[in-house]
Tab-separated table of N, CA, C and O in Angstrom:
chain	number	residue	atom	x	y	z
A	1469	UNK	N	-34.045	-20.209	38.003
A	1469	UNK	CA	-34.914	-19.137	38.408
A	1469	UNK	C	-34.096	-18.133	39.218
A	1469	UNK	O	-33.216	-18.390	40.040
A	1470	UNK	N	-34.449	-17.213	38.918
A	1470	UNK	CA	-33.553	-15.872	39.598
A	1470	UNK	C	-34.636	-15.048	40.834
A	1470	UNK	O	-35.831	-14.969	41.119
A	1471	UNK	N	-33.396	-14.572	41.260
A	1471	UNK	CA	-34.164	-13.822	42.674
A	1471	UNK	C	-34.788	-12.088	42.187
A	1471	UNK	O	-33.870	-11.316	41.908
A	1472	UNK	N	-35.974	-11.601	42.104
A	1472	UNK	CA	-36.450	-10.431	42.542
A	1472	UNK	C	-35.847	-9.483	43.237
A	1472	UNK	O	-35.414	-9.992	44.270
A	1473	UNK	N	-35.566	-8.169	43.171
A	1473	UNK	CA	-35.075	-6.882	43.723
A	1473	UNK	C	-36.123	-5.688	43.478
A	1473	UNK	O	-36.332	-4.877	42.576
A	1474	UNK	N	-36.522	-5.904	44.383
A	1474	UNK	CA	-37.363	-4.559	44.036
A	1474	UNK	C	-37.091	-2.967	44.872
A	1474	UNK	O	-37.537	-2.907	46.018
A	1475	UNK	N	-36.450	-1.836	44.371
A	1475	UNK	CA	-36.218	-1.327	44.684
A	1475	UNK	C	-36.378	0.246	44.118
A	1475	UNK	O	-36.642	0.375	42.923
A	1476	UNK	N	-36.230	1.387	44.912
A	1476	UNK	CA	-36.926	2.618	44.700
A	1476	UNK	C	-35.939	3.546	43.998
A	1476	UNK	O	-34.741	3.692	44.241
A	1477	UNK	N	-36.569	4.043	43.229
A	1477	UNK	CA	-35.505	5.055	42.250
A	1477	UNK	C	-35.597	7.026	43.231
A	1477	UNK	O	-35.144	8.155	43.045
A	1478	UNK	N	-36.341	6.414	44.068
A	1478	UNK	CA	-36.051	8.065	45.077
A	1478	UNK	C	-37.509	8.746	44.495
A	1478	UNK	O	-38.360	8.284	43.736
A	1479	UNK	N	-37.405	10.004	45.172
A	1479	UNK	CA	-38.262	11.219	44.857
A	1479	UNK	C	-37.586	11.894	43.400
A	1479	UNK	O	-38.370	12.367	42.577
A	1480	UNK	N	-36.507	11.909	43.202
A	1480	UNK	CA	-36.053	13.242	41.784
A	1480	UNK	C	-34.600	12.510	42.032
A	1480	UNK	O	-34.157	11.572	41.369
A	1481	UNK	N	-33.969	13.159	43.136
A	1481	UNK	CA	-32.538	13.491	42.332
A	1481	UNK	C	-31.486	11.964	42.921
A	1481	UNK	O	-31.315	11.442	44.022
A	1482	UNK	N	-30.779	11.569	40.992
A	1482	UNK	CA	-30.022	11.177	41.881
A	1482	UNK	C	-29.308	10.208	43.341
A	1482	UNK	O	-29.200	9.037	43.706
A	1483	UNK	N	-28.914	11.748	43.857
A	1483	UNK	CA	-28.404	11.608	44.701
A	1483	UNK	C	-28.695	10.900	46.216
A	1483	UNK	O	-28.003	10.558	47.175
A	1484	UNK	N	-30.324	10.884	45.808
A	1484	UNK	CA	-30.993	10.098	46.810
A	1484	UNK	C	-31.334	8.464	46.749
A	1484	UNK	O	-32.184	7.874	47.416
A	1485	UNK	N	-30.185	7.760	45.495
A	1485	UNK	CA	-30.293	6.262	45.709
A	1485	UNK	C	-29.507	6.285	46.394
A	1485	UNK	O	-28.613	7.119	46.536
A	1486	UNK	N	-29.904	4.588	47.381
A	1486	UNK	CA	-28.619	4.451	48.204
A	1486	UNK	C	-27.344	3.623	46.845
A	1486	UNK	O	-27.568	3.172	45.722
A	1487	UNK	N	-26.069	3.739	47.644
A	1487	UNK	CA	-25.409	2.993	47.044
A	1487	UNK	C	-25.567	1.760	46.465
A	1487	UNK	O	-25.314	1.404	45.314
A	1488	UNK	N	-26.090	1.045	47.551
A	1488	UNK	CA	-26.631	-0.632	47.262
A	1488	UNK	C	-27.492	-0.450	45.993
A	1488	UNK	O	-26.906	-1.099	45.127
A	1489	UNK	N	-28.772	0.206	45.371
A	1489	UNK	CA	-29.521	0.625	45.175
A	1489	UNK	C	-28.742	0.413	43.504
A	1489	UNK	O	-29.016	-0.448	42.668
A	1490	UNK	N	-27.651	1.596	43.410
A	1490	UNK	CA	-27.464	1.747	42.415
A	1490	UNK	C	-26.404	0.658	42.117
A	1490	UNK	O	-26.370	0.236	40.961
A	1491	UNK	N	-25.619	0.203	42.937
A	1491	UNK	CA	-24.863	-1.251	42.632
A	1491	UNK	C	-25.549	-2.151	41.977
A	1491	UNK	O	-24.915	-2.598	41.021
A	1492	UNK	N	-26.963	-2.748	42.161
A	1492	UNK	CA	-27.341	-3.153	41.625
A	1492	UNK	C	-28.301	-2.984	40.546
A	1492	UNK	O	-28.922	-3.835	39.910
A	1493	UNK	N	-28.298	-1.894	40.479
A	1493	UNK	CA	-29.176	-1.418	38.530
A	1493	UNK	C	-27.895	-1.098	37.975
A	1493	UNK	O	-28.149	-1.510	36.843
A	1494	UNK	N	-26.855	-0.734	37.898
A	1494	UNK	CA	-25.380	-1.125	37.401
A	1494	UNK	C	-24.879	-2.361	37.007
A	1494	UNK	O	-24.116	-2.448	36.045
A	1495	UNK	N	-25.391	-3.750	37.943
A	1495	UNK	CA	-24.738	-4.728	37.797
A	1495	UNK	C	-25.639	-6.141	37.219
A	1495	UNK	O	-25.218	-7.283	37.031
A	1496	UNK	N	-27.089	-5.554	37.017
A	1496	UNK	CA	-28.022	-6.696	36.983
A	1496	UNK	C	-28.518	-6.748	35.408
A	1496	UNK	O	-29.169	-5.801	34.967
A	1497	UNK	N	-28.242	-7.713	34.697
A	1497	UNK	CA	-28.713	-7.852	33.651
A	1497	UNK	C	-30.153	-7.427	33.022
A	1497	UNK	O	-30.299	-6.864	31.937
A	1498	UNK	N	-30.838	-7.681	33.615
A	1498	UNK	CA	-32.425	-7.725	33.540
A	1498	UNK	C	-33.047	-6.378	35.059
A	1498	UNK	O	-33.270	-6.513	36.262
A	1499	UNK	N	-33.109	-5.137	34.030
A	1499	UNK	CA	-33.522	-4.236	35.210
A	1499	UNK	C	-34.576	-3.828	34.679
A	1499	UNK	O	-34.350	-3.178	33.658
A	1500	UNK	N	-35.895	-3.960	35.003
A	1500	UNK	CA	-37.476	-3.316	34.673
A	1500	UNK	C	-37.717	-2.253	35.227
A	1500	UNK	O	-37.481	-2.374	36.430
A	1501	UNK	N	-38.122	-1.109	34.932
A	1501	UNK	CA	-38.516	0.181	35.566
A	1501	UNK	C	-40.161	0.096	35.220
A	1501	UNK	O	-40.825	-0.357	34.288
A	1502	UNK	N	-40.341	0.525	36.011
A	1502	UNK	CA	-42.249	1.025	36.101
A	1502	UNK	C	-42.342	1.784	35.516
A	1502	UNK	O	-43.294	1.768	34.737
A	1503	UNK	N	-41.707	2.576	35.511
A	1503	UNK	CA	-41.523	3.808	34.396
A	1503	UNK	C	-40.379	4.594	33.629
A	1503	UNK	O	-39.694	5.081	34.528
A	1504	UNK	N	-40.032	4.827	32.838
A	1504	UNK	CA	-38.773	5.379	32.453
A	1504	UNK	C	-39.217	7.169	32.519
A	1504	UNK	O	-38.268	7.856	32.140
A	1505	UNK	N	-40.240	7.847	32.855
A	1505	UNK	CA	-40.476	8.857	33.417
A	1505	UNK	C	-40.137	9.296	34.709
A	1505	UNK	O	-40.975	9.425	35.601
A	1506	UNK	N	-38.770	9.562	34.859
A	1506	UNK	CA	-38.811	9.538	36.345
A	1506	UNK	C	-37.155	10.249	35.941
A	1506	UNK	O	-36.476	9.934	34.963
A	1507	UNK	N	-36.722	11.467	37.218
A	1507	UNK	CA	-35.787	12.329	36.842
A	1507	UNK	C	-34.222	11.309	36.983
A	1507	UNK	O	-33.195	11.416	36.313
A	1508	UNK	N	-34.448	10.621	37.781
A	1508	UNK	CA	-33.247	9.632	37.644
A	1508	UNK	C	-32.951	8.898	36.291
A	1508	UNK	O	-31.843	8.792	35.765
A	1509	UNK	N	-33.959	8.487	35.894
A	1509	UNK	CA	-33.610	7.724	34.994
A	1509	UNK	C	-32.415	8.657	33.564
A	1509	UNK	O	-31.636	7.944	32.931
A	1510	UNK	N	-32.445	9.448	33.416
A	1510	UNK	CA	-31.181	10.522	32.745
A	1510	UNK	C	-29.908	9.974	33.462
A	1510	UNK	O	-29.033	9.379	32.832
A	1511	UNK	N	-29.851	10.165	34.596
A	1511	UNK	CA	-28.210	9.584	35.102
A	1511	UNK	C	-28.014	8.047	35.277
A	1511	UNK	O	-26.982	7.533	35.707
A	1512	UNK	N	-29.129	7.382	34.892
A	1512	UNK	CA	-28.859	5.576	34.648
A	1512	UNK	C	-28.580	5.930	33.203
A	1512	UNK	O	-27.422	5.802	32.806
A	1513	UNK	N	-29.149	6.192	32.700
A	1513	UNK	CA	-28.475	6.128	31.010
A	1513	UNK	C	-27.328	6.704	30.774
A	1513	UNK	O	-26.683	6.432	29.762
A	1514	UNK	N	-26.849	7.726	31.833
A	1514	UNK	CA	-25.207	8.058	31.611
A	1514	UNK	C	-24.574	6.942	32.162
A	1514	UNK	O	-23.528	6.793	31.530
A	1515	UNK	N	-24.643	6.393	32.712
A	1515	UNK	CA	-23.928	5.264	33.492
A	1515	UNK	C	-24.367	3.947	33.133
A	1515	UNK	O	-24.345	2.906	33.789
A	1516	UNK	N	-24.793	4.200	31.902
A	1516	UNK	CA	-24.847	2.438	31.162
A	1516	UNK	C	-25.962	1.746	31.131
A	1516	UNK	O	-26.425	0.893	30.373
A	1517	UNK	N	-26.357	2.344	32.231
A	1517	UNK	CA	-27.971	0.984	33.147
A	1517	UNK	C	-28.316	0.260	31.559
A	1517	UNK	O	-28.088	0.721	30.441
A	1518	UNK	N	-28.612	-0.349	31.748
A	1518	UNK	CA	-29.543	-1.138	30.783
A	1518	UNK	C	-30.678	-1.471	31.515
A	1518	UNK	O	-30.630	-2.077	32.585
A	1519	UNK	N	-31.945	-1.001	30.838
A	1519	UNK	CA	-33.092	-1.506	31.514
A	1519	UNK	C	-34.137	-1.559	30.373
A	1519	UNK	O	-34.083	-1.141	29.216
A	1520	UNK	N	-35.271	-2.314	31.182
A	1520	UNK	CA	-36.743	-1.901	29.971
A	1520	UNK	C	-37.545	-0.842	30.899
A	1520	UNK	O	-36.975	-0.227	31.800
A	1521	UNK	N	-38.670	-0.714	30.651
A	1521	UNK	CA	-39.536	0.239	31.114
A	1521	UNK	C	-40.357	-0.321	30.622
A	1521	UNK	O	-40.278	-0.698	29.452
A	1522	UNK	N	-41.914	-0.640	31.785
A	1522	UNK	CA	-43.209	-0.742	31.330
A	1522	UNK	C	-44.054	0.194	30.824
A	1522	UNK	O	-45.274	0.053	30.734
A	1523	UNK	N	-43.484	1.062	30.521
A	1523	UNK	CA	-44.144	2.338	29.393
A	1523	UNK	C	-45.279	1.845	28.694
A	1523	UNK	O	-46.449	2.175	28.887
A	1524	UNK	N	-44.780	0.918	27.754
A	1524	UNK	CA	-45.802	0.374	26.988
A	1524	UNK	C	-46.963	-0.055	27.406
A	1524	UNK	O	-48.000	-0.015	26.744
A	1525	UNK	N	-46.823	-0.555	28.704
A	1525	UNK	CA	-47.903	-1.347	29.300
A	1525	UNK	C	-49.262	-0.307	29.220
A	1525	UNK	O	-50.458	-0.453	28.966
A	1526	UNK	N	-48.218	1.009	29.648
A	1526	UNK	CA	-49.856	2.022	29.831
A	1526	UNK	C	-50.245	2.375	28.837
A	1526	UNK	O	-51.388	2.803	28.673
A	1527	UNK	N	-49.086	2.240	27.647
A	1527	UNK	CA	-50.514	2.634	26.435
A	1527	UNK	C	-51.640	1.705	25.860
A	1527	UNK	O	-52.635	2.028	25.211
A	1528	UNK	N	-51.160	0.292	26.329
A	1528	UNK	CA	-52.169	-0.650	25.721
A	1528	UNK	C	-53.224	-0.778	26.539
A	1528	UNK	O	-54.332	-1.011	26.054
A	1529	UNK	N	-53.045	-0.647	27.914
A	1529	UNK	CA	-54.153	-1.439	28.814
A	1529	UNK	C	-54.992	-0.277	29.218
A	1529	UNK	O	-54.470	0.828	29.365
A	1530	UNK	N	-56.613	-0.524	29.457
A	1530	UNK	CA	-57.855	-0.044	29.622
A	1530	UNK	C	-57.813	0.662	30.939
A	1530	UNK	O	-58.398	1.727	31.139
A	1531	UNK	N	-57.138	0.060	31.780
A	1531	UNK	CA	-56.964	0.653	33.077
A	1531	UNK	C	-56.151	-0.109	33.806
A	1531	UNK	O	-55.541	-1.141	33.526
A	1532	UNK	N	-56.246	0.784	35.163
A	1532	UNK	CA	-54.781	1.013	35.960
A	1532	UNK	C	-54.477	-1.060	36.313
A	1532	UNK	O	-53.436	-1.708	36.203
A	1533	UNK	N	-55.510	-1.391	36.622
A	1533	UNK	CA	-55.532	-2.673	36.564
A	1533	UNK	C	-54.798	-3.552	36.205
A	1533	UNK	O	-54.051	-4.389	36.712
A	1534	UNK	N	-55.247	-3.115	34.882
A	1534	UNK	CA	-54.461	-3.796	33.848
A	1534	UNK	C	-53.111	-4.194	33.142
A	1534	UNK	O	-52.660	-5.091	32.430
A	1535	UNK	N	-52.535	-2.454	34.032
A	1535	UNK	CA	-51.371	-2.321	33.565
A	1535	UNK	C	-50.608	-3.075	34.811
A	1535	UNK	O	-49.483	-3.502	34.554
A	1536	UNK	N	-51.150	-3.288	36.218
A	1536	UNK	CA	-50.698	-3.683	37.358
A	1536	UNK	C	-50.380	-4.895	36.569
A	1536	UNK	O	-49.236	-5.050	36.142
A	1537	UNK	N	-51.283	-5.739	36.353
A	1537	UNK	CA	-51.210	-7.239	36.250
A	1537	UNK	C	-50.107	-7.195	35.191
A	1537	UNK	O	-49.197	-7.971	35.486
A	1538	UNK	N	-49.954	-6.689	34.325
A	1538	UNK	CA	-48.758	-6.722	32.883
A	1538	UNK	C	-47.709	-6.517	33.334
A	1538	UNK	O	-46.837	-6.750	32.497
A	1539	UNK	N	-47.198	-6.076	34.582
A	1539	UNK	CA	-46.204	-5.422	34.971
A	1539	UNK	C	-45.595	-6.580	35.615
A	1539	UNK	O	-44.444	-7.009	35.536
A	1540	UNK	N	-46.811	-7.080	36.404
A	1540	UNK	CA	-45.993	-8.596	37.396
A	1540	UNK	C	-46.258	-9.630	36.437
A	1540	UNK	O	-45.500	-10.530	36.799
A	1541	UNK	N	-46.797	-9.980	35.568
A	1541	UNK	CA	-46.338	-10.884	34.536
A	1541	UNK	C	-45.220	-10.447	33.836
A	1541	UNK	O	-44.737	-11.318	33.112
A	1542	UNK	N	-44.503	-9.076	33.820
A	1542	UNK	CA	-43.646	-8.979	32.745
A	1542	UNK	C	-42.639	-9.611	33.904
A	1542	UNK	O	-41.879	-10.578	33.850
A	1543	UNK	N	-42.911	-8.760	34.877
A	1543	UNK	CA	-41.454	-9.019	36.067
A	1543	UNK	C	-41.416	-10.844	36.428
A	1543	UNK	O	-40.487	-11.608	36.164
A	1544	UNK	N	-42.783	-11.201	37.123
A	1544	UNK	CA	-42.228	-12.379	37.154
A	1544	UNK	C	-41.499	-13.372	35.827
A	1544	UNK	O	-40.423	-13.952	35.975
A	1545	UNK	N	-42.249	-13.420	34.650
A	1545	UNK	CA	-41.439	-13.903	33.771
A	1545	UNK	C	-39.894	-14.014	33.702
A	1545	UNK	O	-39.271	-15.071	33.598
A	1546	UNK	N	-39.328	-12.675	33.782
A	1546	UNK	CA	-38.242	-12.381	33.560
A	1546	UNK	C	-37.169	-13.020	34.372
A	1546	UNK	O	-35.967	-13.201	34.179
A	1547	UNK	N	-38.052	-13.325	35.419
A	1547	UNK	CA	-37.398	-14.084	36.796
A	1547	UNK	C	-37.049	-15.569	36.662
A	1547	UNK	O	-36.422	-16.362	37.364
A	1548	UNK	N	-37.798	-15.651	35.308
A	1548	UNK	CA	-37.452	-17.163	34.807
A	1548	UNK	C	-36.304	-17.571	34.297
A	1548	UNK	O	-35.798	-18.678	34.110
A	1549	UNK	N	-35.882	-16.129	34.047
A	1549	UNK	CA	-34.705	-16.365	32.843
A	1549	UNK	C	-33.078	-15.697	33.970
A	1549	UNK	O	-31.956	-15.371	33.582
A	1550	UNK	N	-33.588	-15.727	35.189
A	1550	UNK	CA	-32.287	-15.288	36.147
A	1550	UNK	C	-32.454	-13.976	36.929
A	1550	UNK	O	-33.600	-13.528	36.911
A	1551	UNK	N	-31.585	-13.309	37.576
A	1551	UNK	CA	-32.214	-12.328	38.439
A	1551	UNK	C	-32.714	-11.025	37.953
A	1551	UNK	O	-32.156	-10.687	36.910
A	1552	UNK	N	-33.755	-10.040	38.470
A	1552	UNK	CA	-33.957	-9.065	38.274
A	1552	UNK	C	-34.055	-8.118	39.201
A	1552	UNK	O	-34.228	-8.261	40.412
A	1553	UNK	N	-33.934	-7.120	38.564
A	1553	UNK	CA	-33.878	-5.443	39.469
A	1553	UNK	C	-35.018	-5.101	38.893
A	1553	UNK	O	-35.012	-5.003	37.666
A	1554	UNK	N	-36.737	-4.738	39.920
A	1554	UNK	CA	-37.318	-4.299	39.385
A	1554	UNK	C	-38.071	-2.873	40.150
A	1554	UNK	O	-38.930	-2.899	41.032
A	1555	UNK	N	-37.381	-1.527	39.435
A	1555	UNK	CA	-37.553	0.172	40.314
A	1555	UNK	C	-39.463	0.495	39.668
A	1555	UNK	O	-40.326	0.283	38.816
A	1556	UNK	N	-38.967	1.320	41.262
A	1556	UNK	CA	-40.244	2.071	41.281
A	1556	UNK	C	-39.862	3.721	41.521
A	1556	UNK	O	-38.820	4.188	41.980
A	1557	UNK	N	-41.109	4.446	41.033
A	1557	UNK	CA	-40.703	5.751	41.291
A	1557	UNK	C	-40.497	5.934	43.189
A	1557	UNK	O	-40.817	4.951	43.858
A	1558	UNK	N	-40.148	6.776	43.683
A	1558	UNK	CA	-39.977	6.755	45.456
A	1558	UNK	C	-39.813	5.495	45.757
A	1558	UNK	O	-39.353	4.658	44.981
A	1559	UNK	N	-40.359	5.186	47.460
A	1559	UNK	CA	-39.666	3.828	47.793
A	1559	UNK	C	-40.681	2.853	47.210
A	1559	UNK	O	-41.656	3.254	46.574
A	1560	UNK	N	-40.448	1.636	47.425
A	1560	UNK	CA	-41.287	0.563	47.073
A	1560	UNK	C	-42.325	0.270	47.996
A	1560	UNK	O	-43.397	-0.324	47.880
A	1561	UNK	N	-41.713	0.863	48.993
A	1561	UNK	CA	-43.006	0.468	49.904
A	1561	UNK	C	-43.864	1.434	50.650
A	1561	UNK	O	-44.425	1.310	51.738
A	1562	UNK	N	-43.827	2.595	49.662
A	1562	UNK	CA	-44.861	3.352	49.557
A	1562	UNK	C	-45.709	3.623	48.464
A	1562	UNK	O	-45.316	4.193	47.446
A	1563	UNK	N	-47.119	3.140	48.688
A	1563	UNK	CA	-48.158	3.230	47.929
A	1563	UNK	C	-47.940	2.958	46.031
A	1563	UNK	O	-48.284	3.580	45.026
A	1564	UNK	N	-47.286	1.857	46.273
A	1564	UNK	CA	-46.972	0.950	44.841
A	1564	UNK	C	-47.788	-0.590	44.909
A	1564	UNK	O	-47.898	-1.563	45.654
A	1565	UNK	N	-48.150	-0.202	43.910
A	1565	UNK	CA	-49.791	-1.607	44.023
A	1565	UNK	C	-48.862	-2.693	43.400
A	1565	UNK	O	-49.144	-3.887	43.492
A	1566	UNK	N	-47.606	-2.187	42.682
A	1566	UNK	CA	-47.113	-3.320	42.154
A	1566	UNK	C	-46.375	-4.135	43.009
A	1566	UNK	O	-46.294	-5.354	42.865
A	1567	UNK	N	-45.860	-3.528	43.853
A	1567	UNK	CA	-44.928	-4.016	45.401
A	1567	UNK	C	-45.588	-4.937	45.056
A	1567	UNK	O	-45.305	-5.604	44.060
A	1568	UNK	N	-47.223	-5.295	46.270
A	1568	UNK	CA	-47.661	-5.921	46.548
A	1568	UNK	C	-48.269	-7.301	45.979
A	1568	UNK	O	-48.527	-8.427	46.406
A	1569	UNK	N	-48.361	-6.502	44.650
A	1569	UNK	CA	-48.963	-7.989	43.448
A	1569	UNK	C	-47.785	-8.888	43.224
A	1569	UNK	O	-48.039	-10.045	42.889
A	1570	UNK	N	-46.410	-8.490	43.374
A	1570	UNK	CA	-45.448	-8.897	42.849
A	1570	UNK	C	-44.823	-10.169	44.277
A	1570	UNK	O	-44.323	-11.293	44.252
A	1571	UNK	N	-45.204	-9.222	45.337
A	1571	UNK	CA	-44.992	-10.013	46.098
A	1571	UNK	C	-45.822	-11.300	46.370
A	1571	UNK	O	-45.369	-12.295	46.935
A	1572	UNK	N	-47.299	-11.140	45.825
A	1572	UNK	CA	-48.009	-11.895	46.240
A	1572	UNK	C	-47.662	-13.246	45.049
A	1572	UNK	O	-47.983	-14.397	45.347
A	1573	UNK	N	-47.084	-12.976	43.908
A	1573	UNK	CA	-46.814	-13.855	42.889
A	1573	UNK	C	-45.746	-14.168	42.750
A	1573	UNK	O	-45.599	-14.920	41.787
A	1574	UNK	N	-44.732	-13.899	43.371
A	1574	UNK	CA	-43.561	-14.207	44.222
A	1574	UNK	C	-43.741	-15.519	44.809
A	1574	UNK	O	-43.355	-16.515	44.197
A	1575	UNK	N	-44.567	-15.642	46.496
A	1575	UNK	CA	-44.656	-16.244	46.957
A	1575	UNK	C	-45.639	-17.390	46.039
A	1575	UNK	O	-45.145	-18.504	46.219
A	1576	UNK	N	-46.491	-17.449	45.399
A	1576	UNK	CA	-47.265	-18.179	44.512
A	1576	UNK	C	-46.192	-19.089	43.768
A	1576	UNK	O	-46.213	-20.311	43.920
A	1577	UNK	N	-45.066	-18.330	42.797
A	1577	UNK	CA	-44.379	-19.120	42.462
A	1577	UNK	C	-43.148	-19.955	42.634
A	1577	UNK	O	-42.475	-20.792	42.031
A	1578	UNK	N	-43.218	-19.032	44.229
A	1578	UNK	CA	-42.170	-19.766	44.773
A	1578	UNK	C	-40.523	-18.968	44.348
A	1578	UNK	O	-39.536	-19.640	44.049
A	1579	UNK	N	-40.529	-17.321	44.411
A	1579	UNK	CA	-39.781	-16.811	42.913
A	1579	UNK	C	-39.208	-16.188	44.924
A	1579	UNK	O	-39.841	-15.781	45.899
A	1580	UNK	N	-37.622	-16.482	44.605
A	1580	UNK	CA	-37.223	-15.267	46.025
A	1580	UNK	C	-36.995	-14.012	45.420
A	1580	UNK	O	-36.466	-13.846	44.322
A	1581	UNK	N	-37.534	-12.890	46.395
A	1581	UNK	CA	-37.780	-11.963	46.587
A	1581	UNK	C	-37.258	-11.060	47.081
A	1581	UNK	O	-36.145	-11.148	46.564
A	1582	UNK	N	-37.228	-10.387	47.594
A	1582	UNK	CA	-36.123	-9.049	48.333
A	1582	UNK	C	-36.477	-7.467	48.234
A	1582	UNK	O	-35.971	-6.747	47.373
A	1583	UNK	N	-37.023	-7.192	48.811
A	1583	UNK	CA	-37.542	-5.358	48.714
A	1583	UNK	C	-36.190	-4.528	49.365
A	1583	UNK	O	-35.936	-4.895	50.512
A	1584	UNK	N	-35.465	-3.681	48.928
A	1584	UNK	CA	-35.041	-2.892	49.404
A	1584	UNK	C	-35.646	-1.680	49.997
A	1584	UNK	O	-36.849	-1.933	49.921
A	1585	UNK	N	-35.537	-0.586	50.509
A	1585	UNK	CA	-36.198	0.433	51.331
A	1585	UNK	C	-34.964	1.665	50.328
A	1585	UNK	O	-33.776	1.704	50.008
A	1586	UNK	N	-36.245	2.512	50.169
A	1586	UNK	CA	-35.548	4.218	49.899
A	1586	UNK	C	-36.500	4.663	50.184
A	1586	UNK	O	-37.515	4.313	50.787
A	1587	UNK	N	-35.847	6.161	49.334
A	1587	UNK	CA	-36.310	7.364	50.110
A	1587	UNK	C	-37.671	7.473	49.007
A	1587	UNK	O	-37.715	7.265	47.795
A	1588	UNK	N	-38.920	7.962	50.144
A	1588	UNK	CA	-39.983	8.527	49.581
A	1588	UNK	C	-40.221	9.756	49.422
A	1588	UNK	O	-39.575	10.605	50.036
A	1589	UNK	N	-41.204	10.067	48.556
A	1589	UNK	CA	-41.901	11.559	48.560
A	1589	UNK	C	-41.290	12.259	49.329
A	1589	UNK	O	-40.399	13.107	49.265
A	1590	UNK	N	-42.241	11.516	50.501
A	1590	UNK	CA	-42.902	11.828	51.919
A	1590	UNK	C	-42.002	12.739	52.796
A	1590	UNK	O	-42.225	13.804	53.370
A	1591	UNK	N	-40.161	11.406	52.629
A	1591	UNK	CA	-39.274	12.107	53.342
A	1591	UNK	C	-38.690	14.090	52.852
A	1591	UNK	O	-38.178	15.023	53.470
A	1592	UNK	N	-39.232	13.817	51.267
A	1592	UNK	CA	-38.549	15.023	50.791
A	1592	UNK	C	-39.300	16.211	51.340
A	1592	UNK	O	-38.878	17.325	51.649
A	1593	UNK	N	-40.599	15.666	51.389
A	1593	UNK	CA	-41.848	16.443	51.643
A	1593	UNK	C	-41.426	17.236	53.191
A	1593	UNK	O	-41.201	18.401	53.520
A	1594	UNK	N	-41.454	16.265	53.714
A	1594	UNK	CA	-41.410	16.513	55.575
A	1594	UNK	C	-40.290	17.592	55.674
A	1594	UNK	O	-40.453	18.623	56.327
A	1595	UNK	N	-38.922	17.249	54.861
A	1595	UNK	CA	-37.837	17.938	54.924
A	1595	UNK	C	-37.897	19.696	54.522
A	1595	UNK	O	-37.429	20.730	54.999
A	1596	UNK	N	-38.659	19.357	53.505
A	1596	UNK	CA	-38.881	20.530	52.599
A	1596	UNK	C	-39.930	21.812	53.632
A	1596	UNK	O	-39.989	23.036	53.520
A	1597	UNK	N	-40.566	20.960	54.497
A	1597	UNK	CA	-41.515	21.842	54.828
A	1597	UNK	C	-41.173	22.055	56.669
A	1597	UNK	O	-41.631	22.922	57.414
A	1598	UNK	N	-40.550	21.315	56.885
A	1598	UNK	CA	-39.669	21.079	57.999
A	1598	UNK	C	-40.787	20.662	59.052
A	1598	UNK	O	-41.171	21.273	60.050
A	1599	UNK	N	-41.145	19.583	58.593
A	1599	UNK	CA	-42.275	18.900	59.647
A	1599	UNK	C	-41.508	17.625	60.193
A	1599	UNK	O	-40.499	17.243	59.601
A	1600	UNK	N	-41.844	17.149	61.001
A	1600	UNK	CA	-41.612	15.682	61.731
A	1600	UNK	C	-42.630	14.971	61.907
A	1600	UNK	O	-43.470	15.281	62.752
A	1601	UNK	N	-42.742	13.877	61.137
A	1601	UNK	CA	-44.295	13.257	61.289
A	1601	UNK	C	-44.817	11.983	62.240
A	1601	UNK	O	-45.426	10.936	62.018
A	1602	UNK	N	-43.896	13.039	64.146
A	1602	UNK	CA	-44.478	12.154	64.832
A	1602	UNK	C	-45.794	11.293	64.708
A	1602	UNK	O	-46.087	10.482	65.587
């Protein structure tokens, strides 16, 4: 059984994974994206990434639900077969329902886990508009 990575593909560019970030969607066999809609994903495909994308998930399933639950069955599965890298659009631990399901079936199966931290929206947002959100 392999360990979980769940980690954030940024707001847009780039330049806003951390290193660690991209070391490991470079180096991990099994990398799941939530979405392959997302402006980064163009410079993982110049640089080799190999990944899947739950794309599919949203065209089959009835609702948002649905596609949650398909997503942590696809991810945990995969975890069966050794480690995974699994991105989200911004950070992971902003307002991603899958974070949380994943974590919760994580601990259920006993699957180790690991969230990394990036950059959100939020930070681009604040920057952009030059707020500080004491």
């Amino acid at each position: 059984m392999g360990t979980i990575t769940i980690v954030g593909l940024g707001p847009g560019a780039v330049g806003h994974l951390s290193l660690e970030t991209m070391g490991l969607l470079q180096n991990c066999a099994q990398v799941i994206l939530r979405t392959a809609v997302h402006p980064t994903v163009a410079e993982l495909e110049k640089q080799n990434v190999k990944f899947t994308s739950c794309d599919d998930l949203y065209e089959k399933a009835a609702s948002f639900e649905e596609v949650y639950d398909s997503v942590v069955e696809r991810v945990l599965a995969a975890a069966q077969n050794g480690d995974v890298v699994y991105a989200v659009p911004g950070s992971p631990l902003v307002a991603e329902k899958t974070v949380g399901l994943i974590r919760s079936g994580a601990r259920e199966q006993q699957v180790s886990l690991r969230v990394l931290p990036g950059m959100s929206f939020f930070e681009l947002l604040c920057n952009r508009l030059g707020v500080d959100p004491q």
